[in-house]
C-alpha positions as semicolon CSV with decimal commas, in nm:
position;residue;x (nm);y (nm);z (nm)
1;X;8,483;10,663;6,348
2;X;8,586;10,387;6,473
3;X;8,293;10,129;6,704
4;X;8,378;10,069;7,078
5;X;8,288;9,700;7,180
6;X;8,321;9,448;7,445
7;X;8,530;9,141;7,331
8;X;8,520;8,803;7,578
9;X;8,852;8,575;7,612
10;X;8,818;8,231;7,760
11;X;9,056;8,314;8,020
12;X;8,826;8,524;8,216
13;X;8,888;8,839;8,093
14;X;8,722;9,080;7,866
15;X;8,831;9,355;7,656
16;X;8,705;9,746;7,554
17;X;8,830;9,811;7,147
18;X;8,801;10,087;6,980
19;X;8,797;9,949;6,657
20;X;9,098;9,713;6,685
21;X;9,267;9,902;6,988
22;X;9,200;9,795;7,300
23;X;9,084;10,071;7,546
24;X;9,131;9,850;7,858
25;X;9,204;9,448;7,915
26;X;9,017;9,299;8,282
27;X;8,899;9,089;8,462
28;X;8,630;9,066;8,802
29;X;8,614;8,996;9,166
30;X;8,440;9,006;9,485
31;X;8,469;8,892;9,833
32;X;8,277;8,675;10,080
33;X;8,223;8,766;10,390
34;X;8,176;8,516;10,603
35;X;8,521;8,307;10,408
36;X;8,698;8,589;10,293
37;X;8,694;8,329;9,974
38;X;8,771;8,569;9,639
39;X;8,498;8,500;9,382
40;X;8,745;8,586;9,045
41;X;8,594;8,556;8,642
42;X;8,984;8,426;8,596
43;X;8,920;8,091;8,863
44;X;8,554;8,049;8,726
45;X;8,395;7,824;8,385
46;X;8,292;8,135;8,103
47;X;7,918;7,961;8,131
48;X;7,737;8,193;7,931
49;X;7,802;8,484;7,648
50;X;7,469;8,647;7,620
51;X;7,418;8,975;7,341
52;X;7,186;9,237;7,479
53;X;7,029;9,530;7,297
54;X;7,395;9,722;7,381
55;X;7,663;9,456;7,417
56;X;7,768;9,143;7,630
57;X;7,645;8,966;7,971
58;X;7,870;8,728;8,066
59;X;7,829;8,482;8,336
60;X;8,077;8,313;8,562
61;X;8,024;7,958;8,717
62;X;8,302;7,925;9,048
63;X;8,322;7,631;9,153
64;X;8,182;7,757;9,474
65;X;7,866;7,745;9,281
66;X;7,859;8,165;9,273
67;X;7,765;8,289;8,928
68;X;7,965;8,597;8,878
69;X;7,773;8,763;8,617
70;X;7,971;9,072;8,423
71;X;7,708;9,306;8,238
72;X;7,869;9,535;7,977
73;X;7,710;9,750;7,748
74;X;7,813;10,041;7,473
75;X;7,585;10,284;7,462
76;X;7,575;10,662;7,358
77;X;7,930;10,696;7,306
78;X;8,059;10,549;7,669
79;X;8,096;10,194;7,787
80;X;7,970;10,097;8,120
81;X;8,042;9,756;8,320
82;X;7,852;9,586;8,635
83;X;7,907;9,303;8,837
84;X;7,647;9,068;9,003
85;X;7,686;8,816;9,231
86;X;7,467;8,531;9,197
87;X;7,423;8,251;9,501
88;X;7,346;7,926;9,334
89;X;7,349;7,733;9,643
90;X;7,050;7,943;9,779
91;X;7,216;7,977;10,092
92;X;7,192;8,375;10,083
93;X;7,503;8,607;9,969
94;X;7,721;8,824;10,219
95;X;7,941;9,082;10,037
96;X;8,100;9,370;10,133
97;X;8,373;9,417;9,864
98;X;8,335;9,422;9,493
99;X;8,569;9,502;9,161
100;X;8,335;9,491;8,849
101;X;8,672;9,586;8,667
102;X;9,044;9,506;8,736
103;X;9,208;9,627;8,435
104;X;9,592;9,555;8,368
105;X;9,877;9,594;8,165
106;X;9,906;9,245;7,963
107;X;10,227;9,359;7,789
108;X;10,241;9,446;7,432
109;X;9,877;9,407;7,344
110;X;9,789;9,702;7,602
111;X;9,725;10,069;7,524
112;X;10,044;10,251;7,504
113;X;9,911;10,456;7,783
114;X;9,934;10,168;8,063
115;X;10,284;10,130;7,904
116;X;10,405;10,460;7,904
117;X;10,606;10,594;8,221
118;X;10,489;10,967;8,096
119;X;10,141;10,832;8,226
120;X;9,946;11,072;8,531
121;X;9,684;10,956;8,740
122;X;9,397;11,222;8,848
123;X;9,317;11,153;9,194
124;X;8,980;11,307;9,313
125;X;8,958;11,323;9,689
126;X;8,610;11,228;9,834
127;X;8,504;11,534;9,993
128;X;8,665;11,853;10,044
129;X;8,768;11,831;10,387
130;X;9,131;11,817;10,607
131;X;9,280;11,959;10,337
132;X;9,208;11,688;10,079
133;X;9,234;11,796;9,673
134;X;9,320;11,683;9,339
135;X;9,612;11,632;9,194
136;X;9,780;11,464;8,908
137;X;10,046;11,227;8,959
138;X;10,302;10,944;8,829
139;X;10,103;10,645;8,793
140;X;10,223;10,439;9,091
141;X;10,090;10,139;9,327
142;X;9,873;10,235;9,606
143;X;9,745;10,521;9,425
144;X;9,351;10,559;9,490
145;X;9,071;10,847;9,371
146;X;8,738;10,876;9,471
147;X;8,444;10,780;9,246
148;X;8,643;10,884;8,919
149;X;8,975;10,918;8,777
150;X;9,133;10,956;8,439
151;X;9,520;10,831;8,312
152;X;9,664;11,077;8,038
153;X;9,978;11,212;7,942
154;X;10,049;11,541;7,947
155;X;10,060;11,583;7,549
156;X;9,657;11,595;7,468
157;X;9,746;11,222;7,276
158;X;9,550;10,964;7,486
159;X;9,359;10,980;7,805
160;X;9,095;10,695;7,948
161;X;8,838;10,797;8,251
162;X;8,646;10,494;8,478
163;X;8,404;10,674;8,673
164;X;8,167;10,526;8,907
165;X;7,751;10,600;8,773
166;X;7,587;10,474;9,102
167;X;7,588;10,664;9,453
168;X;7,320;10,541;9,643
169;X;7,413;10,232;9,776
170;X;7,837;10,207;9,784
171;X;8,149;10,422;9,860
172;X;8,343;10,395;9,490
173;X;8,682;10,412;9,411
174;X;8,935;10,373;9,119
175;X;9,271;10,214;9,294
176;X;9,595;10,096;9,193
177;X;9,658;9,759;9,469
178;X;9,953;9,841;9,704
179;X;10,179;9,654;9,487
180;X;10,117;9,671;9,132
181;X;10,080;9,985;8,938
182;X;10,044;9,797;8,633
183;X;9,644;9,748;8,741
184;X;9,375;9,983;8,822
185;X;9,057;9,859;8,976
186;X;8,699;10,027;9,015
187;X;8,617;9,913;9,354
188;X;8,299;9,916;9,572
189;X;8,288;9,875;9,928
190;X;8,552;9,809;10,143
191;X;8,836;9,838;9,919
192;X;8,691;10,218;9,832
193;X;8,677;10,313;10,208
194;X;8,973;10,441;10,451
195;X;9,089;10,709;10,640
196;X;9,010;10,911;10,294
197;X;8,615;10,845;10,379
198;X;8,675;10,917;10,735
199;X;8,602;10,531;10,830
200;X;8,637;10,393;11,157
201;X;8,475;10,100;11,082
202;X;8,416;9,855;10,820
203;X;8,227;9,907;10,518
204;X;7,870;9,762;10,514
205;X;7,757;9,438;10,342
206;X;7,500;9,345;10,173
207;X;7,308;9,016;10,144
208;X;7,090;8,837;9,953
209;X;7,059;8,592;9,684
210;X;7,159;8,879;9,434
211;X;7,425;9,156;9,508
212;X;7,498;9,401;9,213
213;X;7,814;9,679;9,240
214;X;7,763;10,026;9,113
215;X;7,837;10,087;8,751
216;X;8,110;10,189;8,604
217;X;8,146;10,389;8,328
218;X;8,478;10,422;8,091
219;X;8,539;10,680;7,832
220;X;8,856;10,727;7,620
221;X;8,990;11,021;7,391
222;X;9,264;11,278;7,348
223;X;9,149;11,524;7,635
224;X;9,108;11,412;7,995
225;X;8,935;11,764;8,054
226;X;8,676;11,680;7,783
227;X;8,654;11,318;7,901
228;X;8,553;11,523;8,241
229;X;8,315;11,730;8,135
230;X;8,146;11,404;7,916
231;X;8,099;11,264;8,235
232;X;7,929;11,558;8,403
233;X;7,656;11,558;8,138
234;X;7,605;11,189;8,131
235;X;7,522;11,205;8,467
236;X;7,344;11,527;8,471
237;X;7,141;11,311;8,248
238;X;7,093;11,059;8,437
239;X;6,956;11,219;8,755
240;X;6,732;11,515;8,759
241;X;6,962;11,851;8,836
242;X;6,808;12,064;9,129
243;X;6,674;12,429;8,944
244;X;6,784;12,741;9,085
245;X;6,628;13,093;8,911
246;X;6,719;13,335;9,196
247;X;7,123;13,378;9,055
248;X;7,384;13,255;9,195
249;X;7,422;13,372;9,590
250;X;7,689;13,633;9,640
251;X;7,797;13,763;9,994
252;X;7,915;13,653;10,298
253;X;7,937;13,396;10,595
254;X;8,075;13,566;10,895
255;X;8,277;13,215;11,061
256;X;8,614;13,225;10,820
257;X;8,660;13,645;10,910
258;X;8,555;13,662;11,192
259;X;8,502;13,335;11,373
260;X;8,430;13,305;11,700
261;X;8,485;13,727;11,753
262;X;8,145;13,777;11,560
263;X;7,887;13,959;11,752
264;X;7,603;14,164;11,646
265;X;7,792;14,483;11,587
266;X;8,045;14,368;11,355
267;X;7,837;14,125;11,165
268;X;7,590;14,440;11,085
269;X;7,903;14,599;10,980
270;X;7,956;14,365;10,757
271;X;7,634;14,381;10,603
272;X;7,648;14,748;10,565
273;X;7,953;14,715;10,363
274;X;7,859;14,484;10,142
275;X;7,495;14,682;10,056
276;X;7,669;15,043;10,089
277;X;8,016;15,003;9,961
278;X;8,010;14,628;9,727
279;X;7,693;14,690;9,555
280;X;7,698;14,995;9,388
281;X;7,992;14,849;9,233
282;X;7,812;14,615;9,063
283;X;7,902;14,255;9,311
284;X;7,572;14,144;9,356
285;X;7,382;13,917;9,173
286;X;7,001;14,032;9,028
287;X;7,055;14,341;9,287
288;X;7,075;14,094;9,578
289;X;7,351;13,999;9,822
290;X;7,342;13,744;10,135
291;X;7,450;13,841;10,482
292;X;7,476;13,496;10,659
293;X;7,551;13,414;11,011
294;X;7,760;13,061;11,015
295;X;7,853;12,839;11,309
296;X;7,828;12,930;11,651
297;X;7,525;13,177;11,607
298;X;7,353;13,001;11,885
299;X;7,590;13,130;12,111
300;X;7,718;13,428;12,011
301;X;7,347;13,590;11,923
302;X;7,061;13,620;12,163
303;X;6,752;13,640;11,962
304;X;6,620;13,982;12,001
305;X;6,946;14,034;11,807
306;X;6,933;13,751;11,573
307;X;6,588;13,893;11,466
308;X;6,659;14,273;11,428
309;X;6,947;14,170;11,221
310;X;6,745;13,912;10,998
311;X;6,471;14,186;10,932
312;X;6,719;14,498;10,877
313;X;6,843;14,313;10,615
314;X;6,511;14,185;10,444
315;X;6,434;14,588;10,490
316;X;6,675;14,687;10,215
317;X;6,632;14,347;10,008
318;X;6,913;14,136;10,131
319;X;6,905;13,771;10,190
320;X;6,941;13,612;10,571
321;X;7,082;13,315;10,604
322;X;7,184;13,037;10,854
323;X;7,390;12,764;10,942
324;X;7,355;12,420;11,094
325;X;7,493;12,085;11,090
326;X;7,286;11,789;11,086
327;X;7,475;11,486;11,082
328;X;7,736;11,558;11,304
329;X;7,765;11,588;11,713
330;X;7,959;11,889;11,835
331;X;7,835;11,882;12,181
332;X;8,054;11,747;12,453
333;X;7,780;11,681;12,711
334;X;7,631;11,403;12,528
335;X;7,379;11,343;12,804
336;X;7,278;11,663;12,753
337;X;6,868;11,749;12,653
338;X;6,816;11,820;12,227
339;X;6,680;12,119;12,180
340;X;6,357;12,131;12,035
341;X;6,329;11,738;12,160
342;X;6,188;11,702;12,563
343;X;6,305;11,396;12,693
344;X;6,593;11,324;12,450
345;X;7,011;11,356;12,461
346;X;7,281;11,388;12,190
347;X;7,380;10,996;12,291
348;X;7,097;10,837;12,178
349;X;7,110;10,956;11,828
350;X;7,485;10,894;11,760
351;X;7,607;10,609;11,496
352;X;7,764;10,311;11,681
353;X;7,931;10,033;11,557
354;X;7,924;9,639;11,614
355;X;7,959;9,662;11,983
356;X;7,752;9,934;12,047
357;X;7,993;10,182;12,075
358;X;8,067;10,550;11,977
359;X;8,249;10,605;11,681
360;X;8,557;10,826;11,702
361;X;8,508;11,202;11,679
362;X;8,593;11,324;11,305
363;X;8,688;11,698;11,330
364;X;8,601;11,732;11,666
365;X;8,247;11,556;11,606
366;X;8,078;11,291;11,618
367;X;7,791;11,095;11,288
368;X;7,454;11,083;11,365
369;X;7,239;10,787;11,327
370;X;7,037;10,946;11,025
371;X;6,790;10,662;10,999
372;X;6,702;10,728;11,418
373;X;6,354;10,811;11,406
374;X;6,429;11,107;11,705
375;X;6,722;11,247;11,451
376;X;6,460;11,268;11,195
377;X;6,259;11,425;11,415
378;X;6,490;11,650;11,565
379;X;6,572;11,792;11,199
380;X;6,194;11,849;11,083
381;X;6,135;12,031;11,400
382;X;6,498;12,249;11,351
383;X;6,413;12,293;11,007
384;X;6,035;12,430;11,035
385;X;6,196;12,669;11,278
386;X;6,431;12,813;11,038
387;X;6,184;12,879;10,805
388;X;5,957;13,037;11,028
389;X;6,219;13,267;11,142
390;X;6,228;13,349;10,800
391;X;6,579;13,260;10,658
392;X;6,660;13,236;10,292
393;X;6,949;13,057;10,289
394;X;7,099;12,763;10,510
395;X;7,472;12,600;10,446
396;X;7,422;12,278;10,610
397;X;7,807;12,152;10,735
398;X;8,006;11,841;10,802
399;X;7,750;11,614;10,576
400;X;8,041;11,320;10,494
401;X;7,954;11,263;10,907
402;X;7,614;11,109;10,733
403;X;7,769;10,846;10,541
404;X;7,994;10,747;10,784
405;X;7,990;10,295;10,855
406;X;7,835;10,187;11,159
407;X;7,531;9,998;11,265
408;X;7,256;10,201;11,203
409;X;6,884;10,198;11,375
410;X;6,688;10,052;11,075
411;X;6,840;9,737;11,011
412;X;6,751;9,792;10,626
413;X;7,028;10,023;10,612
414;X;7,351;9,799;10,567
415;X;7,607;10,117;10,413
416;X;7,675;10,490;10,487
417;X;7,577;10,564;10,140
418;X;7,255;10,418;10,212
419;X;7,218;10,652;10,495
420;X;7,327;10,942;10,358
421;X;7,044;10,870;10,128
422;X;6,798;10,883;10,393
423;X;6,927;11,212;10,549
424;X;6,939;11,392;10,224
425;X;6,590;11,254;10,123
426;X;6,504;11,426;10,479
427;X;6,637;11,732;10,409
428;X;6,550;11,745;10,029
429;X;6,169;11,698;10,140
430;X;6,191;11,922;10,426
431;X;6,325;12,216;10,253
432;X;6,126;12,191;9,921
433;X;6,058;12,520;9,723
434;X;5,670;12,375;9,609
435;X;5,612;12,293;9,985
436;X;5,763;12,639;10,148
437;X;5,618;12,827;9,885
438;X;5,933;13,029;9,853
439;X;6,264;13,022;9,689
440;X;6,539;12,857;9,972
441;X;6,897;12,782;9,860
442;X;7,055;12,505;10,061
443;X;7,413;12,502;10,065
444;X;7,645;12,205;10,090
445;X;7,973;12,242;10,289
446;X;8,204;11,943;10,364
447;X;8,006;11,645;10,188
448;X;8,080;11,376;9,923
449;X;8,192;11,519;9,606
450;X;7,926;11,342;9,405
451;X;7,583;11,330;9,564
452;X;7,449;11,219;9,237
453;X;7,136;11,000;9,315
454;X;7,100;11,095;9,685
């Protein structure tokens, strides 16, 4: 089998070989912020070729006095490449866009597949809302795919996958530049946000005397679907997976039958069906189905009936669940009291941007500030009432509202990711099996496609 290694060229660029064929030929860049000045390895001295345990660090001297310093290891069968930003001014750092890899076609000494008009991009949309799905495509400029993508041909002869490893602290994306479909960049930042990531405003920066991009990970083989499912396990490696004994859920959420025409009678229709007419015919899972009321039960349930439905089905051993939506504003009255929350509206909690104002509404809602000490709250107290109602199963909605850009309450916070992080640590805490003391499946609808990390 042939080795996989990372080869340096003085002109700024690096190269991935399998053996002697080269998987990939790139470079690296970032922005400044406050200049808009482009840091690039191909304008910058090759200072330094350092070996590590698993391959190359290579650092960058611009004459800016930035070290751009390109970490790139080989490591249990994948390659992986990272980009810091070093200040050596000690004036402090400001970035908000990074490319840790900007591969291109260099002509003959490229991989037939970045040469070969048969080639198909797999563009992975970043959540799964307005519509938004994969598809396969002619590799063309201004192509770009969330977190991952792979080139292939259709024939199973060649296929290469970059795939972003980090979640917590960028948006990612794998882009062809608006007019060259001879590169393909794996972007963090700005460059990886648009009206994709639902983005009003600009992507956060970061600053310091040391920024670092997510990493990016690049496989290559014969099978994009294998190169796929590779990546699934190395990350399912890499962060712990959330464990789930009770089988998989099976039943039904009243809002996409019925919608707003649910009311008590029909949804315990429902229910009967499923337990009198679906189960004896074996769709269930471990003898169990779910019965669960989705948006708009507030309104369309008082709570004497809320209750007697909740506990006729726990009487013949079906689940109950619930709905709600925690990072995004529905309401319309914005001065309007929180329930739960004397003394405090809907405005107060809502992501703003530079100048203080509202961000536009995103499928009729509006993001909450998730790092708002009164949002966090506001979702302890909503979620300690859901469990002592006794619900067993809660599809939260709308969570890409949580890692929305704006200017968030704790100045620590610089990126949506970042906050996303902070509402799903909320909610992971909250909702904990060892701290219930019962089993409690939580349900993502409408969020980022890879949560990894968060």
């Amino acid at each position: 089998m042939n080795r996989t290694t990372w080869k340096v060229r003085e002109d700024g660029t690096f190269a991935l070989l399998q053996g002697e064929r080269p998987i990939l030929c790139a470079s690296a860049h970032a922005r400044d912020d406050r200049t808009g000045t482009v840091w690039d390895t191909r304008e910058c001295t090759l200072e330094n070729v350092r070996r590590t345990e698993n391959g190359l660090e290579l650092t960058f001297l611009h004459p800016e006095s930035v070290r751009l310093v390109e970490q790139l290891t080989v490591e249990a069968g994948y390659a992986t490449a990272r980009l810091v930003i070093r200040d050596g001014k000690q004036r402090g750092l400001r970035v908000r866009s990074l490319t840790p890899l900007s591969a291109r076609d260099s002509g003959e000494t490229s991989p037939r597949l970045w040469r070969d008009p048969r080639t198909k991009m797999l563009l992975v949309p970043y959540d799964n809302d307005m519509w938004m799905r994969y598809e396969a495509v002619a590799l063309h400029a201004g192509l770009r795919s969330s977190d991952v993508t792979c080139l292939f041909r259709d024939a199973d002869e060649e296929a290469v996958l970059i795939g972003a490893m980090d979640f917590d602290v960028w948006k990612n994306a794998i882009a062809c530049p608006g007019t060259d479909a001879r590169m393909l960049e794996a972007r963090c930042g700005e460059d990886a946000c648009g009206e994709d990531t639902h983005d009003a405003q600009r992507h956060g920066a970061l600053e310091g005397m040391e920024i670092a991009s997510s990493r990016f990970l690049i496989l290559s083989g014969q099978d994009a679907r294998s190169l796929l499912e590779n990546y699934g396990r190395i990350l399912g490696g890499m962060y712990p997976v959330r464990r789930w004994d009770q089988g998989v859920p099976f039943g039904w959420n009243c809002y996409a039958a019925l919608g707003r025409r649910v009311n008590a009678s029909n949804f315990r229709s429902a229910g009967d069906f499923l337990f009198d007419s679906l189960m004896p015919l074996e769709f269930q899972n471990q003898g169990t189905t779910y019965v669960n009321l989705d948006g708009g039960w507030q309104v369309f349930f008082t709570e004497d009936e809320r209750k007697a439905l909740r506990e006729s089905q726990h009487a013949r051993g079906q689940k109950a669940g619930i709905y709600d939506a925690p990072f995004a504003c529905f309401s319309r009255e914005l001065d309007r009291e929180l329930p739960l929350m004397e003394g405090h509206t809907y405005r107060e909690i809502l992501l703003r941007d530079g100048e203080g104002r509202l961000l536009p509404r995103v499928d009729g809602s509006l993001p909450y500030d998730l790092t708002h000490p009164v949002w966090q709250e506001w979702t302890r107290r909503k979620a300690e009432r859901i469990l002592a109602w006794g619900y067993d199963y809660l599809k939260i909605d709308f969570l890409s509202h949580g890692a929305m850009e704006g200017i968030h309450h704790d100045p620590a916070v610089k990126t949506g990711r970042q906050a996303l992080k902070v509402g799903y640590d909320l909610l992971s805490e909250l909702y904990d099996q060892k701290r219930i003391g019962r089993p409690f499946f939580l349900s993502l609808s409408i969020a980022p496609l890879f949560p990894f990390g968060t």
